[in-house]
PDB file of C-alpha atoms and ligand atoms in Angstrom:
ATOM      1  CA  MET G 291      56.758  -0.002  10.578  1.00  0.00           C
ATOM      2  CA  GLY G 292      60.308  -1.260   9.890  1.00  0.00           C
ATOM      3  CA  LYS G 293      62.034  -1.299   6.515  1.00  0.00           C
ATOM      4  CA  GLN G 294      61.459  -5.002   5.883  1.00  0.00           C
ATOM      5  CA  LEU G 295      60.933  -4.430   2.126  1.00  0.00           C
ATOM      6  CA  GLN G 296      64.025  -2.246   1.616  1.00  0.00           C
ATOM      7  CA  GLY G 297      65.447  -2.527  -1.912  1.00  0.00           C
ATOM      8  CA  GLN G 298      62.404  -4.359  -3.287  1.00  0.00           C
ATOM      9  CA  VAL G 299      60.008  -3.266  -6.021  1.00  0.00           C
ATOM     10  CA  ALA G 300      56.237  -3.587  -5.593  1.00  0.00           C
ATOM     11  CA  LEU G 301      53.382  -3.213  -8.061  1.00  0.00           C
ATOM     12  CA  VAL G 302      49.980  -2.421  -6.558  1.00  0.00           C
ATOM     13  CA  THR G 303      47.142  -2.452  -9.083  1.00  0.00           C
ATOM     14  CA  GLY G 304      44.241  -0.059  -8.603  1.00  0.00           C
ATOM     15  CA  SER G 305      46.218   1.952  -6.082  1.00  0.00           C
ATOM     16  CA  SER G 306      44.929   5.468  -6.726  1.00  0.00           C
ATOM     17  CA  THR G 307      42.166   4.917  -4.125  1.00  0.00           C
ATOM     18  CA  GLY G 308      40.969   2.837  -1.196  1.00  0.00           C
ATOM     19  CA  ILE G 309      42.730  -0.319  -0.094  1.00  0.00           C
ATOM     20  CA  GLY G 310      45.249  -0.171  -2.968  1.00  0.00           C
ATOM     21  CA  ALA G 311      46.341   3.353  -2.025  1.00  0.00           C
ATOM     22  CA  ALA G 312      46.893   2.295   1.602  1.00  0.00           C
ATOM     23  CA  VAL G 313      48.815  -0.801   0.478  1.00  0.00           C
ATOM     24  CA  ALA G 314      51.013   1.307  -1.845  1.00  0.00           C
ATOM     25  CA  GLN G 315      51.832   3.696   0.998  1.00  0.00           C
ATOM     26  CA  ALA G 316      52.533   0.909   3.482  1.00  0.00           C
ATOM     27  CA  MET G 317      54.827  -0.887   1.010  1.00  0.00           C
ATOM     28  CA  ALA G 318      56.705   2.385   0.458  1.00  0.00           C
ATOM     29  CA  ASP G 319      56.923   2.992   4.237  1.00  0.00           C
ATOM     30  CA  ALA G 320      58.452  -0.496   4.482  1.00  0.00           C
ATOM     31  CA  GLY G 321      61.144   0.543   1.972  1.00  0.00           C
ATOM     32  CA  ALA G 322      59.834  -0.761  -1.379  1.00  0.00           C
ATOM     33  CA  ALA G 323      59.750   1.277  -4.577  1.00  0.00           C
ATOM     34  CA  VAL G 324      56.098   1.290  -5.631  1.00  0.00           C
ATOM     35  CA  ILE G 325      54.339   1.331  -8.982  1.00  0.00           C
ATOM     36  CA  VAL G 326      51.017   3.096  -8.431  1.00  0.00           C
ATOM     37  CA  ASN G 327      48.712   1.685 -11.105  1.00  0.00           C
ATOM     38  CA  PHE G 328      45.546   3.534 -12.060  1.00  0.00           C
ATOM     39  CA  HIS G 329      42.914   2.881 -14.695  1.00  0.00           C
ATOM     40  CA  SER G 330      40.920   5.841 -15.976  1.00  0.00           C
ATOM     41  CA  ASP G 331      42.068   9.375 -16.835  1.00  0.00           C
ATOM     42  CA  LYS G 332      40.044  10.709 -13.926  1.00  0.00           C
ATOM     43  CA  SER G 333      42.100   8.623 -11.462  1.00  0.00           C
ATOM     44  CA  ARG G 334      45.428  10.087 -12.653  1.00  0.00           C
ATOM     45  CA  GLU G 335      45.382  12.974 -10.194  1.00  0.00           C
ATOM     46  CA  ASP G 336      44.663  10.654  -7.242  1.00  0.00           C
ATOM     47  CA  ALA G 337      47.476   8.318  -8.333  1.00  0.00           C
ATOM     48  CA  GLU G 338      49.896  11.224  -8.620  1.00  0.00           C
ATOM     49  CA  LYS G 339      48.895  12.408  -5.150  1.00  0.00           C
ATOM     50  CA  ILE G 340      49.679   8.981  -3.668  1.00  0.00           C
ATOM     51  CA  LEU G 341      53.071   8.975  -5.417  1.00  0.00           C
ATOM     52  CA  GLU G 342      53.788  12.524  -4.209  1.00  0.00           C
ATOM     53  CA  GLU G 343      53.087  11.424  -0.604  1.00  0.00           C
ATOM     54  CA  ILE G 344      55.370   8.413  -1.082  1.00  0.00           C
ATOM     55  CA  LYS G 345      58.149  10.617  -2.462  1.00  0.00           C
ATOM     56  CA  SER G 346      57.786  13.298   0.182  1.00  0.00           C
ATOM     57  CA  ALA G 347      58.252  10.573   2.815  1.00  0.00           C
ATOM     58  CA  GLY G 348      61.536   9.633   1.090  1.00  0.00           C
ATOM     59  CA  GLY G 349      60.196   6.770  -1.039  1.00  0.00           C
ATOM     60  CA  ASP G 350      60.420   6.026  -4.741  1.00  0.00           C
ATOM     61  CA  GLY G 351      58.099   4.844  -7.501  1.00  0.00           C
ATOM     62  CA  PHE G 352      56.100   5.885 -10.527  1.00  0.00           C
ATOM     63  CA  VAL G 353      52.492   6.015 -11.671  1.00  0.00           C
ATOM     64  CA  HIS G 354      51.337   3.868 -14.571  1.00  0.00           C
ATOM     65  CA  GLN G 355      47.985   3.899 -16.334  1.00  0.00           C
ATOM     66  CA  CYS G 356      46.768   0.439 -17.316  1.00  0.00           C
ATOM     67  CA  ASP G 357      43.480  -1.389 -17.611  1.00  0.00           C
ATOM     68  CA  ILE G 358      44.430  -4.653 -15.949  1.00  0.00           C
ATOM     69  CA  SER G 359      41.794  -6.571 -17.900  1.00  0.00           C
ATOM     70  CA  LYS G 360      43.648  -5.849 -21.179  1.00  0.00           C
ATOM     71  CA  GLU G 361      46.562  -8.179 -21.892  1.00  0.00           C
ATOM     72  CA  GLU G 362      48.549  -5.755 -24.058  1.00  0.00           C
ATOM     73  CA  GLU G 363      48.269  -2.999 -21.439  1.00  0.00           C
ATOM     74  CA  VAL G 364      49.426  -5.374 -18.694  1.00  0.00           C
ATOM     75  CA  LEU G 365      52.413  -6.471 -20.812  1.00  0.00           C
ATOM     76  CA  SER G 366      53.438  -2.878 -21.407  1.00  0.00           C
ATOM     77  CA  MET G 367      53.079  -2.041 -17.702  1.00  0.00           C
ATOM     78  CA  TYR G 368      55.483  -4.874 -16.850  1.00  0.00           C
ATOM     79  CA  SER G 369      57.902  -3.687 -19.569  1.00  0.00           C
ATOM     80  CA  ALA G 370      57.845  -0.235 -17.997  1.00  0.00           C
ATOM     81  CA  ILE G 371      58.585  -1.709 -14.557  1.00  0.00           C
ATOM     82  CA  ILE G 372      61.457  -3.885 -15.813  1.00  0.00           C
ATOM     83  CA  SER G 373      62.980  -1.065 -17.814  1.00  0.00           C
ATOM     84  CA  ARG G 374      62.879   1.267 -14.779  1.00  0.00           C
ATOM     85  CA  TYR G 375      63.937  -1.127 -11.997  1.00  0.00           C
ATOM     86  CA  GLY G 376      65.303  -4.230 -13.768  1.00  0.00           C
ATOM     87  CA  THR G 377      62.904  -6.544 -11.946  1.00  0.00           C
ATOM     88  CA  LEU G 378      59.922  -6.806  -9.595  1.00  0.00           C
ATOM     89  CA  ASP G 379      59.618  -8.480  -6.172  1.00  0.00           C
ATOM     90  CA  ILE G 380      55.989  -8.035  -5.115  1.00  0.00           C
ATOM     91  CA  ALA G 381      52.740  -7.929  -7.096  1.00  0.00           C
ATOM     92  CA  VAL G 382      49.563  -6.966  -5.270  1.00  0.00           C
ATOM     93  CA  THR G 383      46.714  -7.672  -7.683  1.00  0.00           C
ATOM     94  CA  ASN G 384      44.234  -5.438  -5.920  1.00  0.00           C
ATOM     95  CA  ALA G 385      42.120  -3.721  -8.589  1.00  0.00           C
ATOM     96  CA  GLY G 386      38.474  -4.721  -8.491  1.00  0.00           C
ATOM     97  CA  ILE G 387      34.960  -3.510  -9.168  1.00  0.00           C
ATOM     98  CA  GLN G 388      31.348  -4.237  -8.281  1.00  0.00           C
ATOM     99  CA  GLN G 389      28.418  -4.041 -10.689  1.00  0.00           C
ATOM    100  CA  ASP G 390      25.463  -5.207  -8.681  1.00  0.00           C
ATOM    101  CA  ALA G 391      22.106  -6.458  -9.911  1.00  0.00           C
ATOM    102  CA  PRO G 392      19.532  -9.028  -8.880  1.00  0.00           C
ATOM    103  CA  PHE G 393      20.441 -12.318 -10.519  1.00  0.00           C
ATOM    104  CA  LEU G 394      17.320 -12.365 -12.685  1.00  0.00           C
ATOM    105  CA  GLU G 395      18.194  -8.940 -14.074  1.00  0.00           C
ATOM    106  CA  MET G 396      21.957  -9.212 -14.366  1.00  0.00           C
ATOM    107  CA  THR G 397      23.165  -8.507 -17.896  1.00  0.00           C
ATOM    108  CA  LEU G 398      25.995 -10.312 -19.635  1.00  0.00           C
ATOM    109  CA  ASP G 399      27.853  -6.980 -19.741  1.00  0.00           C
ATOM    110  CA  GLN G 400      27.647  -6.678 -15.929  1.00  0.00           C
ATOM    111  CA  TRP G 401      28.821 -10.266 -15.542  1.00  0.00           C
ATOM    112  CA  ASN G 402      31.704  -9.849 -18.013  1.00  0.00           C
ATOM    113  CA  ALA G 403      32.850  -6.488 -16.615  1.00  0.00           C
ATOM    114  CA  VAL G 404      33.311  -7.898 -13.103  1.00  0.00           C
ATOM    115  CA  ILE G 405      34.868 -11.198 -14.173  1.00  0.00           C
ATOM    116  CA  SER G 406      37.298  -9.439 -16.571  1.00  0.00           C
ATOM    117  CA  THR G 407      38.556  -7.049 -13.939  1.00  0.00           C
ATOM    118  CA  ASN G 408      38.389  -9.089 -10.741  1.00  0.00           C
ATOM    119  CA  LEU G 409      39.419 -12.496 -12.075  1.00  0.00           C
ATOM    120  CA  THR G 410      41.031 -12.158 -15.532  1.00  0.00           C
ATOM    121  CA  GLY G 411      42.862  -8.990 -14.436  1.00  0.00           C
ATOM    122  CA  GLN G 412      44.368 -10.782 -11.443  1.00  0.00           C
ATOM    123  CA  PHE G 413      45.320 -13.727 -13.685  1.00  0.00           C
ATOM    124  CA  LEU G 414      47.113 -11.461 -16.186  1.00  0.00           C
ATOM    125  CA  CYS G 415      48.995  -9.443 -13.578  1.00  0.00           C
ATOM    126  CA  ALA G 416      49.951 -12.515 -11.536  1.00  0.00           C
ATOM    127  CA  ARG G 417      51.127 -14.406 -14.624  1.00  0.00           C
ATOM    128  CA  GLU G 418      53.455 -11.599 -15.717  1.00  0.00           C
ATOM    129  CA  ALA G 419      54.809 -11.283 -12.170  1.00  0.00           C
ATOM    130  CA  ALA G 420      55.437 -15.040 -11.966  1.00  0.00           C
ATOM    131  CA  ARG G 421      57.256 -15.026 -15.319  1.00  0.00           C
ATOM    132  CA  GLU G 422      59.625 -12.338 -14.041  1.00  0.00           C
ATOM    133  CA  PHE G 423      60.106 -14.030 -10.634  1.00  0.00           C
ATOM    134  CA  LYS G 424      60.954 -17.358 -12.324  1.00  0.00           C
ATOM    135  CA  ARG G 425      63.359 -15.647 -14.738  1.00  0.00           C
ATOM    136  CA  ARG G 426      65.235 -13.895 -11.910  1.00  0.00           C
ATOM    137  CA  GLY G 427      65.045 -16.617  -9.262  1.00  0.00           C
ATOM    138  CA  VAL G 428      65.969 -16.050  -5.639  1.00  0.00           C
ATOM    139  CA  GLN G 429      68.412 -13.271  -4.851  1.00  0.00           C
ATOM    140  CA  THR G 430      69.014 -13.525  -1.142  1.00  0.00           C
ATOM    141  CA  SER G 431      70.035  -9.866  -0.987  1.00  0.00           C
ATOM    142  CA  ARG G 432      66.403  -9.042  -1.910  1.00  0.00           C
ATOM    143  CA  SER G 433      64.271 -11.704  -0.203  1.00  0.00           C
ATOM    144  CA  LYS G 434      64.171 -15.388   0.738  1.00  0.00           C
ATOM    145  CA  ALA G 435      61.539 -15.905  -1.984  1.00  0.00           C
ATOM    146  CA  ALA G 436      61.956 -15.321  -5.714  1.00  0.00           C
ATOM    147  CA  GLY G 437      58.803 -13.219  -5.542  1.00  0.00           C
ATOM    148  CA  LYS G 438      55.515 -12.683  -3.789  1.00  0.00           C
ATOM    149  CA  ILE G 439      52.047 -12.445  -5.332  1.00  0.00           C
ATOM    150  CA  ILE G 440      49.242 -11.118  -3.165  1.00  0.00           C
ATOM    151  CA  CYS G 441      45.754 -11.440  -4.624  1.00  0.00           C
ATOM    152  CA  MET G 442      42.909  -9.279  -3.376  1.00  0.00           C
ATOM    153  CA  SER G 443      40.067 -11.599  -2.572  1.00  0.00           C
ATOM    154  CA  SER G 444      37.205 -10.940  -0.155  1.00  0.00           C
ATOM    155  CA  VAL G 445      35.091 -12.594   2.508  1.00  0.00           C
ATOM    156  CA  HIS G 446      32.930 -13.356  -0.537  1.00  0.00           C
ATOM    157  CA  GLU G 447      35.286 -16.147  -1.518  1.00  0.00           C
ATOM    158  CA  VAL G 448      33.502 -17.840   1.422  1.00  0.00           C
ATOM    159  CA  ILE G 449      30.165 -16.037   1.912  1.00  0.00           C
ATOM    160  CA  PRO G 450      27.562 -16.298  -0.866  1.00  0.00           C
ATOM    161  CA  TRP G 451      26.133 -12.880  -1.795  1.00  0.00           C
ATOM    162  CA  ALA G 452      22.675 -12.490  -3.280  1.00  0.00           C
ATOM    163  CA  GLY G 453      22.428  -9.550  -5.664  1.00  0.00           C
ATOM    164  CA  HIS G 454      26.170  -9.751  -6.348  1.00  0.00           C
ATOM    165  CA  VAL G 455      26.651 -13.113  -8.057  1.00  0.00           C
ATOM    166  CA  ASN G 456      29.246 -11.741 -10.498  1.00  0.00           C
ATOM    167  CA  TYR G 457      31.357 -10.363  -7.627  1.00  0.00           C
ATOM    168  CA  ALA G 458      31.041 -13.502  -5.465  1.00  0.00           C
ATOM    169  CA  ALA G 459      31.866 -15.721  -8.472  1.00  0.00           C
ATOM    170  CA  SER G 460      34.940 -13.583  -9.226  1.00  0.00           C
ATOM    171  CA  LYS G 461      36.246 -13.852  -5.662  1.00  0.00           C
ATOM    172  CA  GLY G 462      35.433 -17.567  -5.469  1.00  0.00           C
ATOM    173  CA  GLY G 463      37.479 -17.847  -8.672  1.00  0.00           C
ATOM    174  CA  VAL G 464      40.337 -15.870  -7.125  1.00  0.00           C
ATOM    175  CA  LYS G 465      40.455 -18.388  -4.254  1.00  0.00           C
ATOM    176  CA  LEU G 466      41.268 -21.352  -6.510  1.00  0.00           C
ATOM    177  CA  LEU G 467      43.327 -19.238  -8.912  1.00  0.00           C
ATOM    178  CA  MET G 468      45.508 -18.263  -5.940  1.00  0.00           C
ATOM    179  CA  GLN G 469      45.723 -21.783  -4.494  1.00  0.00           C
ATOM    180  CA  SER G 470      46.491 -23.393  -7.866  1.00  0.00           C
ATOM    181  CA  MET G 471      49.161 -20.783  -8.638  1.00  0.00           C
ATOM    182  CA  ALA G 472      50.650 -21.333  -5.178  1.00  0.00           C
ATOM    183  CA  GLN G 473      50.853 -25.074  -5.782  1.00  0.00           C
ATOM    184  CA  GLU G 474      52.398 -24.666  -9.253  1.00  0.00           C
ATOM    185  CA  LEU G 475      54.830 -21.878  -8.390  1.00  0.00           C
ATOM    186  CA  ALA G 476      56.155 -23.030  -4.991  1.00  0.00           C
ATOM    187  CA  PRO G 477      59.023 -25.023  -6.623  1.00  0.00           C
ATOM    188  CA  TYR G 478      60.240 -21.723  -8.101  1.00  0.00           C
ATOM    189  CA  LYS G 479      60.200 -20.187  -4.600  1.00  0.00           C
ATOM    190  CA  ILE G 480      57.306 -17.932  -5.532  1.00  0.00           C
ATOM    191  CA  ARG G 481      54.806 -17.398  -2.728  1.00  0.00           C
ATOM    192  CA  VAL G 482      51.173 -16.723  -3.588  1.00  0.00           C
ATOM    193  CA  ASN G 483      48.554 -15.709  -1.037  1.00  0.00           C
ATOM    194  CA  SER G 484      45.324 -13.747  -0.825  1.00  0.00           C
ATOM    195  CA  LEU G 485      43.976 -11.100   1.470  1.00  0.00           C
ATOM    196  CA  GLY G 486      40.275 -11.483   2.259  1.00  0.00           C
ATOM    197  CA  PRO G 487      38.910  -8.173   3.516  1.00  0.00           C
ATOM    198  CA  GLY G 488      35.530  -7.955   5.235  1.00  0.00           C
ATOM    199  CA  ALA G 489      33.801  -4.567   5.241  1.00  0.00           C
ATOM    200  CA  ILE G 490      36.444  -1.898   4.727  1.00  0.00           C
ATOM    201  CA  LYS G 491      35.406   1.762   4.450  1.00  0.00           C
ATOM    202  CA  THR G 492      36.115   2.689   0.814  1.00  0.00           C
ATOM    203  CA  ARG G 493      34.060   4.056  -2.045  1.00  0.00           C
ATOM    204  CA  ILE G 494      33.320   0.538  -3.413  1.00  0.00           C
ATOM    205  CA  ASN G 495      30.873  -0.140  -0.527  1.00  0.00           C
ATOM    206  CA  LYS G 496      29.842   3.429   0.342  1.00  0.00           C
ATOM    207  CA  ASP G 497      26.134   2.482   0.221  1.00  0.00           C
ATOM    208  CA  ALA G 498      26.709   0.035   3.078  1.00  0.00           C
ATOM    209  CA  TRP G 499      28.016   2.638   5.597  1.00  0.00           C
ATOM    210  CA  ASP G 500      26.926   6.013   4.216  1.00  0.00           C
ATOM    211  CA  THR G 501      24.188   6.763   6.775  1.00  0.00           C
ATOM    212  CA  PRO G 502      24.190   5.939  10.539  1.00  0.00           C
ATOM    213  CA  GLU G 503      21.323   3.466   9.904  1.00  0.00           C
ATOM    214  CA  ASP G 504      23.284   1.679   7.164  1.00  0.00           C
ATOM    215  CA  GLU G 505      26.355   1.607   9.398  1.00  0.00           C
ATOM    216  CA  GLN G 506      24.378   0.052  12.307  1.00  0.00           C
ATOM    217  CA  GLN G 507      22.975  -2.562   9.940  1.00  0.00           C
ATOM    218  CA  LEU G 508      26.465  -3.400   8.669  1.00  0.00           C
ATOM    219  CA  LEU G 509      27.886  -3.612  12.206  1.00  0.00           C
ATOM    220  CA  LYS G 510      25.443  -6.463  12.955  1.00  0.00           C
ATOM    221  CA  LEU G 511      27.578  -8.573  10.585  1.00  0.00           C
ATOM    222  CA  ILE G 512      30.868  -7.739  12.349  1.00  0.00           C
ATOM    223  CA  PRO G 513      31.416  -9.403  15.754  1.00  0.00           C
ATOM    224  CA  TYR G 514      34.471  -7.232  16.468  1.00  0.00           C
ATOM    225  CA  GLY G 515      32.221  -4.163  16.364  1.00  0.00           C
ATOM    226  CA  ARG G 516      33.922  -1.823  13.929  1.00  0.00           C
ATOM    227  CA  ILE G 517      34.139  -1.325  10.201  1.00  0.00           C
ATOM    228  CA  GLY G 518      37.631  -1.937   8.834  1.00  0.00           C
ATOM    229  CA  ALA G 519      40.042   0.701   7.540  1.00  0.00           C
ATOM    230  CA  PRO G 520      42.262   0.337   4.439  1.00  0.00           C
ATOM    231  CA  GLU G 521      45.277   0.371   6.787  1.00  0.00           C
ATOM    232  CA  ASP G 522      44.053  -2.872   8.411  1.00  0.00           C
ATOM    233  CA  ILE G 523      44.587  -4.528   5.041  1.00  0.00           C
ATOM    234  CA  ALA G 524      47.794  -2.640   4.228  1.00  0.00           C
ATOM    235  CA  ARG G 525      49.625  -3.874   7.356  1.00  0.00           C
ATOM    236  CA  ALA G 526      48.750  -7.476   6.468  1.00  0.00           C
ATOM    237  CA  ALA G 527      49.913  -6.930   2.870  1.00  0.00           C
ATOM    238  CA  VAL G 528      53.346  -5.807   4.081  1.00  0.00           C
ATOM    239  CA  TRP G 529      53.591  -8.866   6.326  1.00  0.00           C
ATOM    240  CA  LEU G 530      52.630 -11.226   3.473  1.00  0.00           C
ATOM    241  CA  ALA G 531      55.205  -9.537   1.221  1.00  0.00           C
ATOM    242  CA  SER G 532      57.988  -9.748   3.800  1.00  0.00           C
ATOM    243  CA  ASP G 533      60.280 -12.591   4.818  1.00  0.00           C
ATOM    244  CA  GLU G 534      58.379 -12.662   8.148  1.00  0.00           C
ATOM    245  CA  SER G 535      55.791 -14.796   6.321  1.00  0.00           C
ATOM    246  CA  ASP G 536      58.346 -16.835   4.370  1.00  0.00           C
ATOM    247  CA  TYR G 537      56.663 -20.194   5.079  1.00  0.00           C
ATOM    248  CA  VAL G 538      53.182 -18.949   4.128  1.00  0.00           C
ATOM    249  CA  THR G 539      51.848 -19.806   0.682  1.00  0.00           C
ATOM    250  CA  GLY G 540      48.425 -20.771  -0.666  1.00  0.00           C
ATOM    251  CA  THR G 541      46.532 -19.077   2.148  1.00  0.00           C
ATOM    252  CA  THR G 542      43.791 -16.480   2.298  1.00  0.00           C
ATOM    253  CA  LEU G 543      44.287 -14.218   5.282  1.00  0.00           C
ATOM    254  CA  LEU G 544      40.773 -13.090   6.219  1.00  0.00           C
ATOM    255  CA  ILE G 545      40.789  -9.611   7.752  1.00  0.00           C
ATOM    256  CA  ASP G 546      37.166  -9.156   8.605  1.00  0.00           C
ATOM    257  CA  GLY G 547      36.532  -8.491  12.293  1.00  0.00           C
ATOM    258  CA  GLY G 548      34.924 -11.944  12.439  1.00  0.00           C
ATOM    259  CA  MET G 549      32.466 -11.477   9.567  1.00  0.00           C
ATOM    260  CA  THR G 550      33.065 -15.063   8.422  1.00  0.00           C
ATOM    261  CA  LEU G 551      32.263 -16.452  11.914  1.00  0.00           C
ATOM    262  CA  TYR G 552      28.508 -16.764  11.208  1.00  0.00           C
ATOM    263  CA  PRO G 553      27.622 -13.914  13.620  1.00  0.00           C
ATOM    264  CA  GLY G 554      23.913 -14.827  13.374  1.00  0.00           C
ATOM    265  CA  PHE G 555      24.695 -17.931  15.450  1.00  0.00           C
ATOM    266  CA  ALA G 556      26.145 -15.907  18.341  1.00  0.00           C
ATOM    267  CA  ASP G 557      22.743 -15.480  20.100  1.00  0.00           C
ATOM    268  CA  ASN G 558      21.352 -18.769  18.935  1.00  0.00           C
ATOM    269  CA  GLY G 559      22.395 -20.874  21.945  1.00  0.00           C
TER     270      GLY G 559
HETATM  271  P1  NAD L 295      38.128   1.139  -4.721  1.00  0.00           P
HETATM  272  O1  NAD L 295      37.014   1.319  -5.687  1.00  0.00           O
HETATM  273  O2  NAD L 295      38.594   2.329  -3.961  1.00  0.00           O
HETATM  274  O3  NAD L 295      39.395   0.488  -5.421  1.00  0.00           O
HETATM  275  C1  NAD L 295      39.368  -0.258  -6.593  1.00  0.00           C
HETATM  276  C2  NAD L 295      40.460   0.270  -7.498  1.00  0.00           C
HETATM  277  O4  NAD L 295      40.563  -0.543  -8.660  1.00  0.00           O
HETATM  278  C3  NAD L 295      40.168   1.697  -7.982  1.00  0.00           C
HETATM  279  O5  NAD L 295      41.312   2.491  -7.795  1.00  0.00           O
HETATM  280  C4  NAD L 295      39.862   1.511  -9.459  1.00  0.00           C
HETATM  281  O6  NAD L 295      40.219   2.636 -10.255  1.00  0.00           O
HETATM  282  C5  NAD L 295      40.726   0.305  -9.774  1.00  0.00           C
HETATM  283  N1  NAD L 295      40.302  -0.385 -10.986  1.00  0.00           N
HETATM  284  C6  NAD L 295      39.045  -0.752 -11.332  1.00  0.00           C
HETATM  285  N2  NAD L 295      39.056  -1.343 -12.542  1.00  0.00           N
HETATM  286  C7  NAD L 295      40.349  -1.347 -12.964  1.00  0.00           C
HETATM  287  C8  NAD L 295      41.001  -1.809 -14.121  1.00  0.00           C
HETATM  288  N3  NAD L 295      40.318  -2.398 -15.122  1.00  0.00           N
HETATM  289  N4  NAD L 295      42.341  -1.639 -14.229  1.00  0.00           N
HETATM  290  C9  NAD L 295      43.048  -1.051 -13.238  1.00  0.00           C
HETATM  291  N5  NAD L 295      42.477  -0.593 -12.102  1.00  0.00           N
HETATM  292  C10 NAD L 295      41.139  -0.735 -11.972  1.00  0.00           C
HETATM  293  O7  NAD L 295      37.651  -0.013  -3.716  1.00  0.00           O
HETATM  294  P2  NAD L 295      38.490  -0.872  -2.668  1.00  0.00           P
HETATM  295  O8  NAD L 295      37.534  -1.207  -1.592  1.00  0.00           O
HETATM  296  O9  NAD L 295      39.755  -0.207  -2.304  1.00  0.00           O
HETATM  297  O10 NAD L 295      38.757  -2.208  -3.489  1.00  0.00           O
HETATM  298  C11 NAD L 295      40.052  -2.753  -3.682  1.00  0.00           C
HETATM  299  C12 NAD L 295      39.968  -4.266  -3.736  1.00  0.00           C
HETATM  300  O11 NAD L 295      39.544  -4.764  -2.458  1.00  0.00           O
HETATM  301  C13 NAD L 295      38.962  -4.819  -4.754  1.00  0.00           C
HETATM  302  O12 NAD L 295      39.503  -5.971  -5.376  1.00  0.00           O
HETATM  303  C14 NAD L 295      37.775  -5.211  -3.890  1.00  0.00           C
HETATM  304  O13 NAD L 295      37.004  -6.240  -4.467  1.00  0.00           O
HETATM  305  C15 NAD L 295      38.495  -5.680  -2.634  1.00  0.00           C
HETATM  306  N6  NAD L 295      37.644  -5.720  -1.446  1.00  0.00           N
HETATM  307  C16 NAD L 295      37.161  -4.578  -0.894  1.00  0.00           C
HETATM  308  C17 NAD L 295      36.361  -4.676   0.252  1.00  0.00           C
HETATM  309  C18 NAD L 295      35.797  -3.459   0.935  1.00  0.00           C
HETATM  310  O14 NAD L 295      35.021  -3.638   1.890  1.00  0.00           O
HETATM  311  N7  NAD L 295      36.145  -2.237   0.556  1.00  0.00           N
HETATM  312  C19 NAD L 295      36.065  -5.921   0.799  1.00  0.00           C
HETATM  313  C20 NAD L 295      36.585  -7.061   0.198  1.00  0.00           C
HETATM  314  C21 NAD L 295      37.375  -6.956  -0.921  1.00  0.00           C
END
């Protein structure tokens, strides 16, 4: 990977594990200083490990604990970023959770937990990023855009998902949150896009690939014939953050091995 993000500052929420960790490392490999956000005390060690790897490869950054569903915590995370680096160039609003239940049994707490993290959390983090990008404006020495927001959506912004209505509703919400932000913020030269992962091997979906039988079942949904890796998403995140994608805004880049291609229709000729 080249250093296409050299001199820029990137926040990646929920980056102590999984896709976020890979995105944080890829952004750092591309030259950005990276804020590794983590949520709970038990994630601190993982976050520090990611930062250590970034630093030992010659990168820069810091770890910051913040529950992205809490406005005051998000505001203080942005203050910490601005006081350390003066500004921010890239916000990857990645943090997300699942709390699954059949619709008839889903509690309001399960609904609220997923919506607060996956939708409200992305709103709060994107809004603070946009405020800073608008304040600073374009600095051509940094990037052609005033700033880049990358939302973490899912194939479930397209595919309905029984047993996961809170998650599917949150990602469907992210789709129009992202597109509406993109429309409103384009005049300020702020680009807003989403990544839409399919099945990526992380702890969030461990039940879906844990045993060989589960893995075979999952592979039936993926025409390209393999489960994704966090790095598949990370490479796309760097591209969306870089000037290489300067004319791209308001788009969800699906990275799913064809999961959204209705694979059930393939043998239905
Ligand atoms: P993961 O569980 O490893 O990562 C989620 C991260 O978010 C964790 O580090 C967690 O600590 C953090 N987090 C949770 N609540 C938080 C909060 N309130 N504040 C701050 N951080 C919080 O799983 P992942 O697969 O890496 O998921 C990352 C994102 O990718 C999520 O938005 C998820 O919906 C999305 N996604 C994943 C897949 C997949 O197949 N793995 C597919 C589509 C979309």
